[in-house]
Tab-separated table of C-alpha atoms and ligand atoms in Angstrom:
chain	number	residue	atom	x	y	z
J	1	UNK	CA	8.855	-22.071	10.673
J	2	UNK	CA	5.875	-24.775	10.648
J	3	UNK	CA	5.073	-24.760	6.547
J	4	UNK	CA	1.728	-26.627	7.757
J	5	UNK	CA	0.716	-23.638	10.214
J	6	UNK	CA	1.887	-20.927	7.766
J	7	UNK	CA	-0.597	-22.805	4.836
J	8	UNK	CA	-3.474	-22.908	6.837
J	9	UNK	CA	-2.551	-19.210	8.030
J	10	UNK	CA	-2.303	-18.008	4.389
J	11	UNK	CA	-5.479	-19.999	3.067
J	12	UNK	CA	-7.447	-19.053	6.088
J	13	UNK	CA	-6.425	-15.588	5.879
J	14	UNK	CA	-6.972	-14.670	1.933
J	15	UNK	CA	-10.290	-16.734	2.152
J	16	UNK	CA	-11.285	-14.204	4.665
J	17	UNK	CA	-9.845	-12.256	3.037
J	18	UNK	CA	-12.025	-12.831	-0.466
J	19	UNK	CA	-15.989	-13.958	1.302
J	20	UNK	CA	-18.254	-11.333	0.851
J	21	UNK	CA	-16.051	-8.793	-1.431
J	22	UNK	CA	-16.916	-7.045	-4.037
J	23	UNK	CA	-17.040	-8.632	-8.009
J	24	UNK	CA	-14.721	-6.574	-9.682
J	25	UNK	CA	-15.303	-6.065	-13.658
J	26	UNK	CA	-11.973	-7.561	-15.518
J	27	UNK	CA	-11.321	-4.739	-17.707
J	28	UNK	CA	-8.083	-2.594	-17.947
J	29	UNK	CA	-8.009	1.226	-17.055
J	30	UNK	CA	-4.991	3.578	-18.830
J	31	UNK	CA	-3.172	5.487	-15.597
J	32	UNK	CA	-0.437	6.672	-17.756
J	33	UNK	CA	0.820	6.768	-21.645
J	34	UNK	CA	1.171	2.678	-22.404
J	35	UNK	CA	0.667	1.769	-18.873
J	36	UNK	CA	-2.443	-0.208	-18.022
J	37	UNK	CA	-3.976	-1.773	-14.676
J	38	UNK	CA	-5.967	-4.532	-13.731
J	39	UNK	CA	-7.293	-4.835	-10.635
J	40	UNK	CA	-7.283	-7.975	-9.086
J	41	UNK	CA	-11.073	-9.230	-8.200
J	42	UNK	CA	-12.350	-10.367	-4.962
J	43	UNK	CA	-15.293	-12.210	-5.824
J	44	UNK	CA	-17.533	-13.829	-3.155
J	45	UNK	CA	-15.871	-17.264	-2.262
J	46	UNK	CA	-13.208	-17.075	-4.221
J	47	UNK	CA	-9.662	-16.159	-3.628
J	48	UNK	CA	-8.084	-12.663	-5.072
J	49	UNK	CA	-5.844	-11.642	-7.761
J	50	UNK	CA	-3.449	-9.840	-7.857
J	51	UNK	CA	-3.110	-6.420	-9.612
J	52	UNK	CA	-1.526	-6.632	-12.796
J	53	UNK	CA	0.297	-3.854	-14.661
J	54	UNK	CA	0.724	-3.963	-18.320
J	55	UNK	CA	3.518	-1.871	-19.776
J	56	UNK	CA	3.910	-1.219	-23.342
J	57	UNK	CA	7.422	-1.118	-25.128
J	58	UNK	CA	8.382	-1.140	-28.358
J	59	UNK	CA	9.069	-4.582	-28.773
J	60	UNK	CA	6.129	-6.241	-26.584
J	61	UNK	CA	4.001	-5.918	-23.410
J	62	UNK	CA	5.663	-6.571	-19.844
J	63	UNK	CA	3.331	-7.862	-18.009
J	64	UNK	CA	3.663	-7.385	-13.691
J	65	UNK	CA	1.569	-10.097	-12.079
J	66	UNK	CA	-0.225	-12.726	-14.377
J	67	UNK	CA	-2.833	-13.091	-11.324
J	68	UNK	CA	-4.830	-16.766	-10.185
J	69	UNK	CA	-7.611	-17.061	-11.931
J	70	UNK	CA	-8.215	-18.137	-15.697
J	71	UNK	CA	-10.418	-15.369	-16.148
J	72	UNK	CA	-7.901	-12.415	-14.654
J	73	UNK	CA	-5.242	-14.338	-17.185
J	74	UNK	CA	-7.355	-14.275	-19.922
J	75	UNK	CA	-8.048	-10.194	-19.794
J	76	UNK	CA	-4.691	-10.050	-19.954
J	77	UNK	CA	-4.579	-12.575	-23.287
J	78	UNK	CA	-7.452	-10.355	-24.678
J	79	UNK	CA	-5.557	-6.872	-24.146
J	80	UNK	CA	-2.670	-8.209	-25.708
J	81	UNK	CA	-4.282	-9.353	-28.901
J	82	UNK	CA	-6.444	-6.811	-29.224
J	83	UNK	CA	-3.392	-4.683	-29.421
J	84	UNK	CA	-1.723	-6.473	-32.048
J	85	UNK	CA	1.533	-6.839	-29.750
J	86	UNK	CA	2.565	-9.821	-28.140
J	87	UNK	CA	3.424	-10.147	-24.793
J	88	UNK	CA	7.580	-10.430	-24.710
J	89	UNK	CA	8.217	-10.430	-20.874
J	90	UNK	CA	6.985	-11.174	-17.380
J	91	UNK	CA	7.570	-10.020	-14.125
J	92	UNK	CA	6.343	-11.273	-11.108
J	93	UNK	CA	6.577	-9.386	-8.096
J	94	UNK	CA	6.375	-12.303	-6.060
J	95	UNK	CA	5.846	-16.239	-5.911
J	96	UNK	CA	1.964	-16.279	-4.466
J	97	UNK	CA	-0.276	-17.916	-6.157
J	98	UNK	CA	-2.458	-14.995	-6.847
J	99	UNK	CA	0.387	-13.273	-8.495
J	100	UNK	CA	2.180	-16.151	-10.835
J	101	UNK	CA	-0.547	-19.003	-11.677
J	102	UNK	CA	-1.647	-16.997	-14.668
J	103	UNK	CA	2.031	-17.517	-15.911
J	104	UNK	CA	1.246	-21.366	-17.485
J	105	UNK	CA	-1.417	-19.876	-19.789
J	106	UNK	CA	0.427	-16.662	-21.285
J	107	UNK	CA	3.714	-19.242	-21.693
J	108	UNK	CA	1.052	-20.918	-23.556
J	109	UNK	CA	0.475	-18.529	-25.503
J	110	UNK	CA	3.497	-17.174	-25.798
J	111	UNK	CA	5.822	-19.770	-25.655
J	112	UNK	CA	9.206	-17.370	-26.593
J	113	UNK	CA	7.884	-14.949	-23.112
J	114	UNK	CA	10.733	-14.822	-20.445
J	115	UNK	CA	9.949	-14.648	-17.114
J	116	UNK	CA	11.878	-12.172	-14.645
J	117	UNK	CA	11.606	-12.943	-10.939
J	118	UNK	CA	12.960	-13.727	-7.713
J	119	UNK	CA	14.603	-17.641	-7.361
J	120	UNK	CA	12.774	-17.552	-4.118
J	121	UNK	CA	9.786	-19.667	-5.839
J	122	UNK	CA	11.753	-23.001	-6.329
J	123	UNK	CA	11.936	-23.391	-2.247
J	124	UNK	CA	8.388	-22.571	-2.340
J	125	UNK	CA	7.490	-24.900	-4.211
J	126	UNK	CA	9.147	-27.478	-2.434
J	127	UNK	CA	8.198	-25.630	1.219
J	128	UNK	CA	5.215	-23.759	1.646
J	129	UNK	CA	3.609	-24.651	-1.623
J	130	UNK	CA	3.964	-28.400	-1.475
J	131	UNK	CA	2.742	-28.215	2.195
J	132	UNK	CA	-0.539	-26.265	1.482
J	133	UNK	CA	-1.207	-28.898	-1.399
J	134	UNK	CA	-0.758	-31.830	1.098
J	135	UNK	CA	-3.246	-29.716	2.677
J	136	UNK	CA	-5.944	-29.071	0.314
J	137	UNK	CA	-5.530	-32.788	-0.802
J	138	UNK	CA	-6.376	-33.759	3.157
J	139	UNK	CA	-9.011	-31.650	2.589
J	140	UNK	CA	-10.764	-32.740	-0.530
J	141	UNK	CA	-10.006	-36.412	0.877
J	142	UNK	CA	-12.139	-35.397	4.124
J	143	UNK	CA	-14.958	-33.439	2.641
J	144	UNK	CA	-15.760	-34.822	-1.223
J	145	UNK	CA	-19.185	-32.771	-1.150
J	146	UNK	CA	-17.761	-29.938	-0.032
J	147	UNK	CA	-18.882	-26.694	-2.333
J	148	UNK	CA	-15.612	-25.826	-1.385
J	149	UNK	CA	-13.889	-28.830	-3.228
J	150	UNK	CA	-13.897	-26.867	-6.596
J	151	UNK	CA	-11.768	-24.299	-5.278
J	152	UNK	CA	-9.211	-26.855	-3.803
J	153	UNK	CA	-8.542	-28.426	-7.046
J	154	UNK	CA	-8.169	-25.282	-8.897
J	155	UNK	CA	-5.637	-24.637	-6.150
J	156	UNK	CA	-3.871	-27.889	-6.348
J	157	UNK	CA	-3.872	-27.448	-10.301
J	158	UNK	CA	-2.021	-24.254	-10.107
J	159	UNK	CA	0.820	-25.383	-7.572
J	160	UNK	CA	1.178	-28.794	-9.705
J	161	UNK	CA	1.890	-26.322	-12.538
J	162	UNK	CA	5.619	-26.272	-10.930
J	163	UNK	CA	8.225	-25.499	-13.471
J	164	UNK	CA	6.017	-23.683	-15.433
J	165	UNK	CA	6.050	-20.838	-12.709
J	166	UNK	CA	9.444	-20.435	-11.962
J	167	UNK	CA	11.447	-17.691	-13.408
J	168	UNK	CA	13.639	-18.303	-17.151
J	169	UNK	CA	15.939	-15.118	-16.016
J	170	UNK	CA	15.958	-15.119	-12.563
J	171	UNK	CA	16.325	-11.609	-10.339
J	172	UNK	CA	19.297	-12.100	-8.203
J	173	UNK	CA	20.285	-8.571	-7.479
J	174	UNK	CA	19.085	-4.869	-7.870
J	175	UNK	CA	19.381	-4.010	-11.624
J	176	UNK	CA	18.435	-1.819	-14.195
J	177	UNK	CA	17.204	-3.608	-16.918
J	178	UNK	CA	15.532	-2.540	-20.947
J	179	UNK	CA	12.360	-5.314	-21.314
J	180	UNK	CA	10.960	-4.983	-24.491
J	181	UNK	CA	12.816	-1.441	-25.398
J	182	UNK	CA	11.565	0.052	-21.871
J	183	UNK	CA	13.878	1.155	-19.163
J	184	UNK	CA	12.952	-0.371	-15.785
J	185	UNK	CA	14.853	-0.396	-12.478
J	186	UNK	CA	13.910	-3.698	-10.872
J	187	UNK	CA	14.799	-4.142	-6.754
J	188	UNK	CA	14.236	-7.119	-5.246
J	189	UNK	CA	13.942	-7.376	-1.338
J	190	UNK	CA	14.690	-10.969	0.464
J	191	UNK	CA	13.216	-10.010	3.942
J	192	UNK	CA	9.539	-8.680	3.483
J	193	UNK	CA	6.190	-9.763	2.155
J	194	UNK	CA	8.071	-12.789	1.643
J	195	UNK	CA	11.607	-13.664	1.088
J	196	UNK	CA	11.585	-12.876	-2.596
J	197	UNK	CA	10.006	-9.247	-3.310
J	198	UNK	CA	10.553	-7.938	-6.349
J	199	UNK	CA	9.380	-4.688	-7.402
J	200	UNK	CA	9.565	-2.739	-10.056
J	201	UNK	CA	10.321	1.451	-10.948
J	202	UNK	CA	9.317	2.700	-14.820
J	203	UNK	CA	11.428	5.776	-15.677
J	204	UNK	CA	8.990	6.969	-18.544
J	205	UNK	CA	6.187	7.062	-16.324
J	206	UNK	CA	7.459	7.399	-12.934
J	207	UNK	CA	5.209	4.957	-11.741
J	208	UNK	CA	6.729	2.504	-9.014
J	209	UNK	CA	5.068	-0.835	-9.081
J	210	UNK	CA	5.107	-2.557	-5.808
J	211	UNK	CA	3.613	-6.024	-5.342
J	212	UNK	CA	2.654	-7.253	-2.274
J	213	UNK	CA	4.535	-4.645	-0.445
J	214	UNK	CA	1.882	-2.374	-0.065
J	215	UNK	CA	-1.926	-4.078	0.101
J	216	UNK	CA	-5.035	-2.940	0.969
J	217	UNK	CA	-6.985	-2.931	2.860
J	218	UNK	CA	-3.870	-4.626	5.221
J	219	UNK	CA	-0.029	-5.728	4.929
J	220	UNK	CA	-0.819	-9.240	4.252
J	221	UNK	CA	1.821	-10.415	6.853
J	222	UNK	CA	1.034	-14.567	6.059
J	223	UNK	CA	4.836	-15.020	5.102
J	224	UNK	CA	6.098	-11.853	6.444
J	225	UNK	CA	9.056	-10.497	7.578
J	226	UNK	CA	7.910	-7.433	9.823
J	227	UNK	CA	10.557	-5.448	10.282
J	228	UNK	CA	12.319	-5.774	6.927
J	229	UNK	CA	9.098	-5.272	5.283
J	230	UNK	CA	9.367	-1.636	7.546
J	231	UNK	CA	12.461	-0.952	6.100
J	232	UNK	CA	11.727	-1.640	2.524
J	233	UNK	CA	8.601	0.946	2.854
J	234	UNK	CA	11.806	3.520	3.384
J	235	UNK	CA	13.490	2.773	-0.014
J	236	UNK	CA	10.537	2.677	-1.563
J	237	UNK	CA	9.622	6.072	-0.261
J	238	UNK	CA	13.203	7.235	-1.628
J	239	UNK	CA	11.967	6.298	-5.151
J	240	UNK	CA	11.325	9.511	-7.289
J	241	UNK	CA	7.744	8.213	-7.711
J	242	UNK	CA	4.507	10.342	-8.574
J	243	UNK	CA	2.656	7.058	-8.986
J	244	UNK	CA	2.530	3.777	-6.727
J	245	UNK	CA	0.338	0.471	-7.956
J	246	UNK	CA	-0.284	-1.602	-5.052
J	247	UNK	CA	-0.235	-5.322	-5.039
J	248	UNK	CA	-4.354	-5.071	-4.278
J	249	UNK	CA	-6.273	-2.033	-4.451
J	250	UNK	CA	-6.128	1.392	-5.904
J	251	UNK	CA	-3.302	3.488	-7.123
J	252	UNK	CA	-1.818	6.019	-4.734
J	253	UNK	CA	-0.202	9.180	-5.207
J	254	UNK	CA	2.481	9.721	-3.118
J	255	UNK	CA	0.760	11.378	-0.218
J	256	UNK	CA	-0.764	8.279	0.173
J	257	UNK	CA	1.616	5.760	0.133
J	258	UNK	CA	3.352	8.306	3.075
J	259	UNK	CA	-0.107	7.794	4.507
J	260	UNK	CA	0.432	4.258	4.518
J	261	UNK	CA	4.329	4.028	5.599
J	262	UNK	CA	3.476	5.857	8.663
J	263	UNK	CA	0.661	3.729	9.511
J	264	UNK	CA	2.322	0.580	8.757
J	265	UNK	CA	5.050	1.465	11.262
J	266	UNK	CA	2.478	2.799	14.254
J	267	UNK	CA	0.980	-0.609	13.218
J	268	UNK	CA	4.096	-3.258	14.287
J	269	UNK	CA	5.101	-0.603	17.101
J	270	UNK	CA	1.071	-0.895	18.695
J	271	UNK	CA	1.451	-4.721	17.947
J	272	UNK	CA	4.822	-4.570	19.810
J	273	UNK	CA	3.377	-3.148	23.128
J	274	UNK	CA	1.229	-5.257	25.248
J	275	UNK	CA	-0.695	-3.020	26.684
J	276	UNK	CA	-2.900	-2.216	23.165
J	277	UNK	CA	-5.620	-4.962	22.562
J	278	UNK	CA	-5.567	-6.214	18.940
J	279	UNK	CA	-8.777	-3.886	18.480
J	280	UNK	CA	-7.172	-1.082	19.328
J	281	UNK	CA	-4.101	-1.666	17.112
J	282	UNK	CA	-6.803	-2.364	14.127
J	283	UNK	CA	-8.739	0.730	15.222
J	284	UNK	CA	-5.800	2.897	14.930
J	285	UNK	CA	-5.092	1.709	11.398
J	286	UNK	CA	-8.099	2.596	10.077
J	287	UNK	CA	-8.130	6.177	11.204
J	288	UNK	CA	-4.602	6.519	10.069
J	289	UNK	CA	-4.948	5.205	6.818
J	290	UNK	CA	-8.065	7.741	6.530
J	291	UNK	CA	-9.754	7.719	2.945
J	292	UNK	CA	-6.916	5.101	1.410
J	293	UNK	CA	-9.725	2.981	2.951
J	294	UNK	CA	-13.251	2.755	1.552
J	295	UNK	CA	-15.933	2.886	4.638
J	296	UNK	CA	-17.254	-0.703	3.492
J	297	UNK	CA	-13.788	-2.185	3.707
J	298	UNK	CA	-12.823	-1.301	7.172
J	299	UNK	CA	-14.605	-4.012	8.854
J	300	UNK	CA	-12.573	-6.542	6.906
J	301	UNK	CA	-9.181	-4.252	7.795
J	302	UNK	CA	-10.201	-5.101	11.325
J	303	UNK	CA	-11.408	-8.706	11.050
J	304	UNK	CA	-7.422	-9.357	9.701
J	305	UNK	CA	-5.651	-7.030	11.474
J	306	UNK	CA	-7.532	-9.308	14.938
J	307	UNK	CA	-5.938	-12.405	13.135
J	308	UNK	CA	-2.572	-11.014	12.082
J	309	UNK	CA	-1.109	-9.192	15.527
J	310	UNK	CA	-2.540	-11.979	17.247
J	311	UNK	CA	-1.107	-14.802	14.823
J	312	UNK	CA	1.872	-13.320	13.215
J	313	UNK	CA	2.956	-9.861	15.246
J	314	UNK	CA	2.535	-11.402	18.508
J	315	UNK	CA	2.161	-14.884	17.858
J	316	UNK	CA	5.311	-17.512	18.858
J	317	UNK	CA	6.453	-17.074	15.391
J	318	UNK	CA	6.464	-13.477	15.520
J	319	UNK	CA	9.508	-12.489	13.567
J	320	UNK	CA	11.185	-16.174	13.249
J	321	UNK	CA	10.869	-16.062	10.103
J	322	UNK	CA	13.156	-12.731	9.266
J	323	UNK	CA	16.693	-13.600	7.601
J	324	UNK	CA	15.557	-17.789	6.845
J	325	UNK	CA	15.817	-17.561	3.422
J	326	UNK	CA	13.471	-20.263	1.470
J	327	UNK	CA	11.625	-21.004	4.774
J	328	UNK	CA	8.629	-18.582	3.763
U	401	LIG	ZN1	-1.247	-10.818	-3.335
């Protein structure tokens, strides 16, 4: 796989992704006894968080996703404290930058914190990561007055973070593991978002928390593996779940994330056959995903779906990627 094309891909597609979107307030809602969410924002401009899940145990928070921005990261400082209880562990679901770049300020903070994730972050950063700097660094070489150029070097300053995002006990298999006192089966997936998804079931609250695995208002399929990706939707649908956190967007019950799994799969086979223009493909998404979908997000579902099936599901590097370990 070109790194270079796949950077510009994911950049391209997650600034699409964020212009125009809604400012989303940074404060914490309960879903279930010591579980708390924050949504990841999409401000105008910008770039998105992550969601991230706190989870209260008896010796500390665990905290799932530590999102991009200093702002998402500090909410997160600010619930801690305000609790009175540190923050022991981190887990993050996967190695995007909207998902691990708050880690170098809550290390900071908390400078005993491990971090629990997938190795698959150290041949990012060396791959994909160190490409899509070269790239913003072309970029804010090219264009110094660029209104842009503040956003590149927040960028660059989170990938030249390096060490400080990589994992101190790193996931290497399926395992059920007790963080801070709390029982928590964590699964990690080499062949789907990207080639190191972790995600993450709590037992006390039956809430499955799933990363980048399931996104709204699309799969983001920048560093995907299709069809592994469709087969990981299956074991996550054999999870005894009542709740499911998303990577972005709102909770779903498990009616929904059926909703979802079906659609995701009509969505690669429609993308498969060449008979079904992009549009049509995106069209059918929307309806199937029904009210999972807020009416003022659907014309941004379409916008990406038009660039992913034609980029990534139909594209020449349409399923290269699947079973290259450390080459997303
Ligand atoms: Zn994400």
């Amino acid at each position: 796989m070109d790194f270079r094309k796949a950077a510009v891909r994911i950049a391209v597609a997650l600034v699409a992704l964020a212009v125009g979107a809604k400012v989303q307030a940074q404060s914490f809602e309960t879903i279930a006894p010591d579980l708390h969410l924050l949504r990841g924002a999409f401000a105008p401009g910008q770039q998105p968080d992550g969601n991230t899940v706190m989870l209260r145990g008896r010796r500390g928070w665990i905290v799932i996703d530590s999102g991009r921005h200093e702002a998402h990261t500090q909410a997160i400082l600010r619930h801690a404290s305000a609790s009175g209880v540190p923050i022991s562990d981190i887990v993050n679901t996967h190695w995007h930058l909207d998902h691990v770049s708050g880690n170098a300020l809550l290390r900071r903070a908390y400078p005993d914190v491990e971090v629990h994730a997938s190795r698959a972050i150290v041949a990012a950063m060396d791959g994909f990561l160190a490409n899509y700097r070269r790239q913003l660094a072309t970029l804010a070489e090219r264009h110094p007055a660029s209104p842009e150029m503040p956003n590149w070097v927040a960028e660059m300053a989170r990938i030249d973070h390096g060490v400080l995002l990589h994992p101190t006990v790193p996931i290497v298999e399926n395992a059920r593991r007790r963080l801070a006192g709390r029982d928590l089966d964590i699964r990690l997936s080499t062949d789907a978002a990207t080639d190191g998804d972790v995600w993450v079931y709590d037992l006390a609250s039956r809430t499955l928390i799933a990363g980048d695995l399931v996104t709204l208002p699309v799969p983001f399929l920048d560093t995907a593996c299709p069809s592994g990706w469709r087969r990981v939707l299956e074991e996550l649908d054999d999870q005894p779940f009542t709740r499911l956190v998303p990577g972005h967007g709102a909770v779903m019950d498990r009616k929904g994330f059926r909703r979802y799994r079906a659609a995701f799969g009509r969505l690669l086979e429609c993308a498969g056959r060449g008979h079904r223009s992009a549009a049509q493909c995106a069209d059918a998404w929307v309806r199937d995903l029904g009210d999972l979908l807020q009416t003022d997000e659907q014309a941004r579902a379409r916008e990406l779906l038009d660039y992913y099936i034609n980029a990534r599901l139909r594209g020449p590097g349409a399923s290269a990627e699947c079973d290259q370990p450390g080459r997303r």
